[in-house]
Coordinates of C-alpha atoms and ligand atoms in Angstrom, one line a residue:
Chain A
M2 CA 140.1 68.6 107.5
V3 CA 139.0 70.7 104.7
Q4 CA 139.3 73.9 102.8
S5 CA 138.1 76.9 104.5
L6 CA 135.7 79.1 103.4
D7 CA 136.1 82.4 103.0
T8 CA 132.6 83.7 103.4
L9 CA 131.3 85.9 106.3
Q10 CA 128.6 85.4 108.6
E11 CA 125.8 88.0 109.4
T12 CA 125.6 89.9 112.2
P13 CA 123.1 88.4 114.6
S14 CA 120.2 90.4 115.3
Q15 CA 119.0 91.8 118.9
T16 CA 115.8 93.0 120.0
A17 CA 115.1 97.1 119.0
G18 CA 114.0 97.7 122.4
P19 CA 111.5 99.9 124.3
Y20 CA 113.7 102.7 123.0
V21 CA 113.6 102.1 119.0
H22 CA 112.1 105.6 118.3
I23 CA 115.1 107.3 119.7
G24 CA 117.0 106.1 116.9
C25 CA 114.4 105.7 114.0
I26 CA 111.4 108.1 114.6
P27 CA 113.2 111.0 117.1
T28 CA 109.7 113.0 117.3
F29 CA 107.9 110.5 118.5
A30 CA 110.3 109.9 121.4
G31 CA 110.4 113.5 122.0
L32 CA 113.7 114.5 120.0
E33 CA 112.1 117.3 118.1
G34 CA 114.5 118.7 116.0
I35 CA 117.6 116.6 115.7
Y36 CA 117.0 116.1 112.2
P37 CA 115.2 118.1 109.8
E38 CA 112.3 115.8 109.7
D39 CA 112.4 112.0 110.9
L40 CA 113.2 109.6 107.8
G41 CA 110.4 107.8 105.9
K42 CA 108.0 109.7 107.2
R43 CA 106.3 109.2 104.0
A44 CA 105.6 106.2 101.3
I45 CA 105.1 109.3 98.7
E46 CA 105.0 113.0 97.5
E47 CA 101.7 114.9 96.6
G48 CA 101.6 114.0 92.9
A49 CA 102.1 110.3 93.0
K50 CA 100.2 108.3 90.4
G51 CA 97.6 105.6 91.0
Q52 CA 95.1 104.8 93.8
I53 CA 96.2 106.8 96.9
I54 CA 95.3 104.4 99.5
T55 CA 95.4 104.2 103.8
I56 CA 95.7 101.1 105.2
R57 CA 94.9 101.1 109.1
G58 CA 96.0 98.2 111.8
T59 CA 97.4 97.3 115.1
V60 CA 100.2 94.6 116.2
A61 CA 98.8 92.2 118.8
D62 CA 100.8 90.2 120.5
G63 CA 100.2 86.3 122.0
T64 CA 97.4 87.1 124.0
G65 CA 95.6 89.3 121.9
W66 CA 96.9 92.4 123.9
V67 CA 97.5 95.5 121.0
M68 CA 101.2 96.6 121.3
R69 CA 102.2 100.3 121.9
D70 CA 105.7 100.3 120.9
A71 CA 105.8 98.4 117.9
M72 CA 107.7 100.2 115.0
L73 CA 107.0 99.4 111.2
E74 CA 108.4 99.7 107.9
S75 CA 107.7 99.4 104.3
W76 CA 108.8 98.8 101.2
Q77 CA 106.7 98.9 97.9
P78 CA 107.2 99.7 94.6
D79 CA 104.8 102.5 92.8
A80 CA 101.2 101.8 90.8
A81 CA 102.9 100.3 87.6
G82 CA 104.8 97.9 89.8
K83 CA 108.4 99.5 89.3
F84 CA 110.6 100.2 92.6
P85 CA 112.7 103.5 93.4
G86 CA 115.8 102.9 91.5
Q87 CA 114.4 101.3 88.5
D88 CA 114.1 103.2 85.1
G89 CA 110.9 104.5 84.7
A90 CA 110.1 104.7 88.3
D91 CA 107.4 106.9 89.3
P92 CA 109.8 109.7 91.3
K93 CA 106.6 110.9 93.6
V94 CA 106.9 107.6 95.0
N95 CA 109.3 107.0 98.1
G96 CA 108.6 103.2 98.4
F97 CA 110.0 103.7 102.0
C98 CA 107.8 104.0 104.9
R99 CA 108.4 103.9 108.7
F100 CA 105.6 104.2 111.3
A101 CA 105.0 103.6 114.9
A102 CA 102.3 102.2 116.6
D103 CA 100.5 104.6 118.3
A104 CA 101.2 105.2 121.9
E105 CA 97.9 105.3 123.7
T106 CA 95.6 103.1 121.0
G107 CA 98.5 101.0 119.1
E108 CA 96.9 101.8 115.8
F109 CA 99.1 102.5 112.9
E110 CA 98.5 104.3 109.7
L111 CA 100.4 103.9 106.6
R112 CA 99.3 106.3 103.7
T113 CA 100.7 105.2 100.2
V114 CA 99.6 104.6 96.7
K115 CA 98.0 101.1 96.1
P116 CA 101.5 99.1 94.6
G117 CA 101.7 97.2 91.0
A118 CA 102.2 93.7 90.3
V119 CA 106.1 92.8 90.3
P120 CA 107.6 90.0 88.4
A121 CA 108.5 87.0 90.1
P122 CA 111.5 85.1 90.2
N123 CA 110.0 82.5 87.4
G124 CA 108.9 85.2 85.7
T125 CA 104.9 85.1 86.1
L126 CA 103.7 88.2 88.1
Q127 CA 103.6 88.4 92.1
A128 CA 100.3 90.2 92.9
P129 CA 100.5 93.5 94.3
H130 CA 102.0 93.5 97.9
I131 CA 103.7 95.9 100.0
A132 CA 106.8 94.2 102.3
I133 CA 106.8 95.0 105.9
W134 CA 109.1 94.9 108.8
I135 CA 108.1 94.4 112.1
V136 CA 110.2 95.3 115.5
A137 CA 109.7 95.9 118.6
R138 CA 111.1 95.1 122.8
G139 CA 110.8 91.4 123.0
I140 CA 111.2 90.8 119.1
N141 CA 114.7 89.0 118.7
I142 CA 114.9 89.2 115.3
G143 CA 112.6 91.5 112.8
L144 CA 109.4 90.0 111.7
Q145 CA 109.2 90.1 107.5
S146 CA 105.6 90.2 106.5
R147 CA 103.6 91.1 103.0
I148 CA 100.6 93.2 103.0
Y149 CA 98.1 92.1 100.0
F150 CA 94.5 93.3 99.2
E151 CA 91.5 92.0 99.2
D152 CA 90.3 93.3 96.1
E153 CA 93.0 92.6 93.9
D154 CA 93.4 88.7 91.8
N155 CA 95.7 87.2 94.5
S156 CA 94.8 83.7 93.0
T157 CA 98.4 83.2 91.2
D158 CA 100.6 84.8 93.7
P159 CA 103.5 82.3 94.1
L160 CA 103.9 83.2 97.8
L161 CA 100.4 82.9 98.7
A162 CA 100.2 79.8 96.7
R163 CA 103.0 78.1 98.9
I164 CA 100.7 78.6 102.1
E165 CA 99.8 75.1 103.0
Q166 CA 97.1 75.9 105.6
R167 CA 94.5 78.0 103.6
P168 CA 92.8 80.0 106.1
R169 CA 96.0 81.2 107.1
V170 CA 96.4 83.2 103.4
D171 CA 93.8 85.4 104.6
T172 CA 96.1 86.9 107.6
L173 CA 98.3 88.4 104.5
I174 CA 95.1 90.1 103.2
A175 CA 94.4 93.8 104.2
K176 CA 90.7 93.9 104.5
K177 CA 88.6 96.9 102.5
T178 CA 86.9 99.1 105.0
G179 CA 85.9 101.8 102.4
E180 CA 87.5 103.9 99.5
G181 CA 90.8 103.7 99.1
E182 CA 90.8 102.5 102.6
Y183 CA 92.0 99.4 104.3
R184 CA 92.4 97.4 107.5
F185 CA 95.5 94.8 108.3
D186 CA 95.8 93.8 111.6
I187 CA 98.8 91.6 112.6
R188 CA 98.7 89.0 115.1
L189 CA 102.5 88.1 116.5
Q190 CA 101.5 84.9 117.9
G191 CA 98.1 82.7 118.6
E192 CA 94.9 82.8 117.3
G193 CA 95.1 84.2 113.9
E194 CA 98.9 84.0 113.7
T195 CA 100.4 86.4 110.9
V196 CA 102.2 84.5 108.6
F197 CA 105.7 85.4 108.8
L198 CA 108.7 85.2 106.0
D199 CA 112.3 83.9 105.8
M200 CA 112.8 85.6 102.3
Chain B
M25 CA 120.2 97.3 91.1
T26 CA 123.7 96.4 90.3
D27 CA 123.5 93.6 92.9
Q28 CA 122.8 90.6 91.3
G29 CA 121.6 86.9 92.6
R30 CA 119.3 85.7 95.1
L31 CA 119.4 87.0 98.4
I32 CA 121.8 84.2 100.4
P33 CA 118.8 82.6 102.8
R34 CA 119.4 83.7 106.3
N35 CA 121.1 81.1 108.4
R36 CA 118.8 81.1 111.5
A37 CA 121.5 79.5 113.7
V38 CA 123.6 82.9 114.1
H39 CA 120.5 84.8 115.4
P40 CA 118.5 84.7 118.4
V41 CA 116.3 82.3 119.4
P42 CA 112.6 83.9 119.1
Y43 CA 111.4 82.9 122.2
D44 CA 113.3 82.9 125.2
P45 CA 111.6 82.3 128.9
D46 CA 114.8 84.4 130.3
Y47 CA 113.5 87.5 128.3
K48 CA 110.0 87.4 129.3
T49 CA 108.5 90.0 126.7
S50 CA 109.5 87.8 124.2
M51 CA 107.4 85.1 125.4
T52 CA 104.1 86.4 124.1
R53 CA 106.1 88.5 120.7
S54 CA 107.5 85.4 119.3
P55 CA 105.4 83.6 116.3
S56 CA 104.8 79.6 117.5
L57 CA 104.6 79.0 114.0
P58 CA 107.2 78.7 111.6
L59 CA 108.4 80.9 108.9
L60 CA 107.7 80.6 105.4
S61 CA 110.8 80.6 104.0
M62 CA 111.3 81.3 100.3
D63 CA 113.4 82.4 97.9
S64 CA 113.8 86.5 97.6
T65 CA 111.7 88.2 94.7
F66 CA 112.3 91.4 93.5
T67 CA 110.8 93.0 96.4
E68 CA 113.3 91.7 98.9
E69 CA 116.5 92.6 96.7
T70 CA 115.7 96.2 95.9
G71 CA 115.5 98.6 98.9
P72 CA 115.3 102.2 99.8
R73 CA 118.7 104.3 99.2
F74 CA 119.7 107.1 101.0
G75 CA 122.0 110.2 99.9
H76 CA 124.9 111.8 101.3
N77 CA 122.9 115.0 101.0
M78 CA 120.4 114.4 103.5
L79 CA 122.8 114.2 106.2
G80 CA 123.4 117.5 108.4
A81 CA 127.3 118.2 109.8
L82 CA 126.6 116.6 113.1
D83 CA 124.3 114.1 112.3
N84 CA 127.3 111.4 113.3
N85 CA 128.3 113.3 116.6
L86 CA 126.1 112.5 119.6
I87 CA 128.7 114.8 121.9
L88 CA 127.1 117.6 119.6
N89 CA 124.3 117.3 117.5
W90 CA 121.5 117.6 120.8
T91 CA 123.0 121.2 121.5
K92 CA 124.0 121.7 117.6
G93 CA 127.4 122.4 118.6
A94 CA 126.7 124.4 121.6
A95 CA 128.1 122.4 124.5
P96 CA 129.3 118.6 124.8
A97 CA 127.3 115.6 126.4
V98 CA 128.9 114.5 129.7
G99 CA 130.8 111.0 129.5
E100 CA 133.6 109.4 128.3
R101 CA 134.6 110.0 124.7
I102 CA 134.7 107.7 122.2
L103 CA 134.9 107.1 118.7
M104 CA 133.1 103.8 117.3
H105 CA 133.8 103.2 113.9
G106 CA 134.1 100.1 111.7
R107 CA 132.7 99.0 107.7
V108 CA 129.4 97.2 106.5
L109 CA 130.1 94.0 104.9
D110 CA 128.3 91.6 103.1
E111 CA 128.6 88.0 103.6
M112 CA 131.0 87.6 100.3
G113 CA 133.3 89.8 102.2
R114 CA 132.4 92.6 99.7
P115 CA 132.2 96.0 101.5
V116 CA 128.4 97.7 101.5
P117 CA 129.2 101.2 100.2
H118 CA 126.6 104.0 100.8
T119 CA 124.0 102.4 103.7
L120 CA 122.4 104.3 105.9
V121 CA 123.4 103.6 109.6
E122 CA 121.5 104.5 112.3
I123 CA 122.3 104.3 116.1
W124 CA 120.7 105.0 119.2
Q125 CA 121.8 105.0 123.1
A126 CA 121.4 105.9 126.5
N127 CA 123.6 108.8 127.9
A128 CA 126.4 108.1 130.2
G129 CA 124.1 107.5 133.3
G130 CA 122.1 105.1 131.6
R131 CA 119.2 107.0 131.1
Y132 CA 117.2 107.7 127.6
R133 CA 115.7 110.8 125.7
H134 CA 112.4 108.9 125.5
I135 CA 109.2 109.7 126.8
K136 CA 108.8 106.1 128.3
D137 CA 112.3 106.2 130.3
T138 CA 111.5 106.8 133.5
Y139 CA 114.6 105.8 135.2
F140 CA 116.0 108.3 137.9
A141 CA 119.4 109.0 136.5
P142 CA 119.0 112.3 134.9
L143 CA 118.5 113.2 131.5
D144 CA 121.9 115.1 130.4
P145 CA 120.8 118.4 128.9
N146 CA 123.7 118.0 125.9
F147 CA 122.5 114.6 125.1
G148 CA 120.1 113.7 122.5
G149 CA 120.7 110.1 122.3
C150 CA 120.7 109.4 118.2
G151 CA 122.7 109.6 115.5
R152 CA 123.0 108.7 111.8
T153 CA 125.7 108.5 109.0
I154 CA 125.9 106.7 105.6
T155 CA 129.0 104.4 104.8
D156 CA 131.7 105.5 102.4
E157 CA 132.5 104.2 99.2
N158 CA 134.4 101.1 100.8
G159 CA 131.7 100.7 103.2
Y160 CA 133.7 102.4 106.2
Y161 CA 131.8 104.4 109.0
E162 CA 132.1 106.7 111.9
F163 CA 130.6 107.8 115.2
L164 CA 131.6 110.1 117.5
T165 CA 129.5 109.6 121.3
I166 CA 130.1 108.9 124.7
R167 CA 129.8 105.6 126.3
P168 CA 126.3 104.6 127.2
G169 CA 125.7 103.6 130.9
A170 CA 124.6 100.3 132.2
Y171 CA 121.0 100.2 133.2
P172 CA 118.4 98.3 135.0
W173 CA 115.2 97.0 133.5
P174 CA 112.1 95.1 134.5
N175 CA 112.8 91.5 133.7
R176 CA 113.4 88.9 136.7
G177 CA 114.5 90.5 140.2
N178 CA 117.7 92.3 138.9
E179 CA 118.2 93.4 135.6
W180 CA 120.8 95.7 133.9
R181 CA 121.6 96.0 130.4
P182 CA 125.6 95.9 129.9
M183 CA 126.9 99.3 128.2
H184 CA 125.4 99.2 124.6
I185 CA 124.6 100.8 121.4
H186 CA 121.6 100.2 119.4
I187 CA 122.5 99.8 116.0
S188 CA 120.0 100.0 112.6
V189 CA 121.5 99.0 109.0
F190 CA 120.0 99.0 105.7
G191 CA 122.3 97.5 103.1
H192 CA 121.0 97.9 99.5
S193 CA 118.1 95.4 99.5
F194 CA 115.1 95.1 102.3
G195 CA 115.4 91.9 102.9
Q196 CA 119.0 93.2 104.1
R197 CA 117.6 94.7 107.1
L198 CA 118.9 94.5 110.2
I199 CA 118.8 96.2 114.3
T200 CA 121.3 94.7 116.7
Q201 CA 123.4 95.7 119.2
M202 CA 127.3 96.9 120.2
Y203 CA 128.4 95.6 123.3
F204 CA 132.2 96.7 124.6
E205 CA 134.7 94.4 125.5
G206 CA 135.3 93.8 129.3
D207 CA 132.0 94.6 130.5
P208 CA 130.9 92.0 132.8
L209 CA 127.3 92.5 132.6
I210 CA 127.3 90.9 129.2
D211 CA 127.7 87.5 130.5
R212 CA 124.6 88.4 132.6
C213 CA 122.3 89.7 130.2
P214 CA 119.3 87.6 129.1
I215 CA 118.9 89.6 125.8
A216 CA 122.3 89.2 124.7
A217 CA 121.5 85.2 126.0
T218 CA 119.1 85.5 123.5
I219 CA 121.7 84.3 120.7
K220 CA 123.1 80.8 122.4
D221 CA 126.3 80.5 120.8
R222 CA 128.5 82.2 122.7
G223 CA 130.9 82.5 119.6
H224 CA 128.4 84.7 117.7
I225 CA 127.4 86.8 121.0
D226 CA 131.0 87.6 120.5
R227 CA 130.8 89.1 117.5
L228 CA 128.5 91.8 119.2
V229 CA 131.1 92.7 121.3
A230 CA 133.4 95.7 119.8
P231 CA 137.2 95.6 121.4
L232 CA 139.3 98.5 122.4
D233 CA 140.9 100.1 119.2
M234 CA 144.0 102.1 120.3
S235 CA 144.9 102.5 117.0
K236 CA 141.8 104.8 116.2
A237 CA 142.0 106.3 119.5
K238 CA 143.0 110.1 119.3
P239 CA 145.4 111.1 122.5
M240 CA 144.1 113.3 125.0
D241 CA 140.6 113.3 123.2
F242 CA 138.7 110.1 122.9
L243 CA 138.9 106.0 123.1
A244 CA 137.7 103.9 120.0
Y245 CA 135.7 100.8 119.8
K246 CA 135.4 98.8 116.3
F247 CA 132.2 97.2 115.2
D248 CA 131.9 95.7 112.1
I249 CA 128.7 94.6 110.8
V250 CA 128.0 91.6 108.0
L251 CA 125.2 91.9 106.2
R252 CA 123.4 89.4 103.6
G253 CA 125.2 88.4 100.8
R254 CA 123.8 87.8 97.3
R255 CA 124.2 84.2 95.7
Q256 CA 126.5 84.2 92.8
T257 CA 127.3 81.6 90.8
M258 CA 127.3 81.0 86.6
F259 CA 124.1 79.2 87.1
E260 CA 122.2 82.0 88.7
N261 CA 119.7 84.0 86.8
K262 CA 118.7 81.8 84.1
P263 CA 115.1 79.9 83.8
E264 CA 114.6 77.1 86.2
G265 CA 115.5 73.5 84.1
M266 CA 118.0 74.8 82.1
Ligands
FE2_10 FE1 119.0 99.5 125.0

């Protein structure tokens, strides 16, 4: 026998299921009016400093089928790399946003400010990125990933540097499709599978 | 921003397997390549905070919130209560807890739910609250019904309430489900069974808690939630190599 550990174990995850919108984005499910507005409706308020951008994309399953029921969340700092709650953070940047794949087309859209670089644990900088978290029916534990930008210098980012198969780095990089517009398609499984994180 | 230290890496052994042929949808929605495991960074260690002032008076009362108090929902009245803690056993105060569920007949108020059990005009099916300074939360609701779903030939979900918790950092984000003590459908549920260790399924089963039940009004079920903790050692937060 040994001494017992006094730490607890994390509660197991379960799938968010097909009706996740009821609890998280009630108006999407048809529950208008239960709250004044859905939580995390906007990543930014009017007047946020920096470049306003729109990221559009889809979440596809292992067969390439674009899912109509995925829900995503994003978390990011302001244009100067400061997260909400940090001293000097832009008060117009909420940092957090919740958005769903469209029920008809499967397209999602995130309107936000381009994030600044943030410090890495080793004292260097991480390239500008947005953390995302994806849940849906059939996803048993929420999937963590990140959106980087093709028009930023990603060459010294510590996370991207850890990806052994270099072509896979591309799965984390949003492609510029216009001024302030980016495309970021997510593939859960199979060809072009997005890099998911355990952090 | 007061928490220190990296997040404790997730122990995936307590969690469901991502790919499980008995839960058919998971077969095409689970990554087939390994996750990239790394120490958390500032991005994962920070997260959105929500204030008590955003809550409406009935937000944690699903019996009344859909009708704004005009008429109560049909069903077995229950108090769902518990505490949010981290792996170090510390309470997680002031964190948002959201729930959603089917009505007493097993029907969701969702455009995609076409089960012929009727909607309850007095029941919406979602609620939210923020834990108090000691991590405690409470919801008043009705016990949801079991419902059938397409998977294998004749599949029924046990009674359950979906729960979403934020914690204080984005890396703690968790969605799970609470089951009810004594429900024979738990043992037949392929979604519960995506967790391969029976002991960890049991941690999602809320016991009847008569200490919180109110005579002539509602029964109570207790459901504590544990989120990831932060490493705290004297050697944390020092430059590498020192
Ligand atoms: Fe459900």
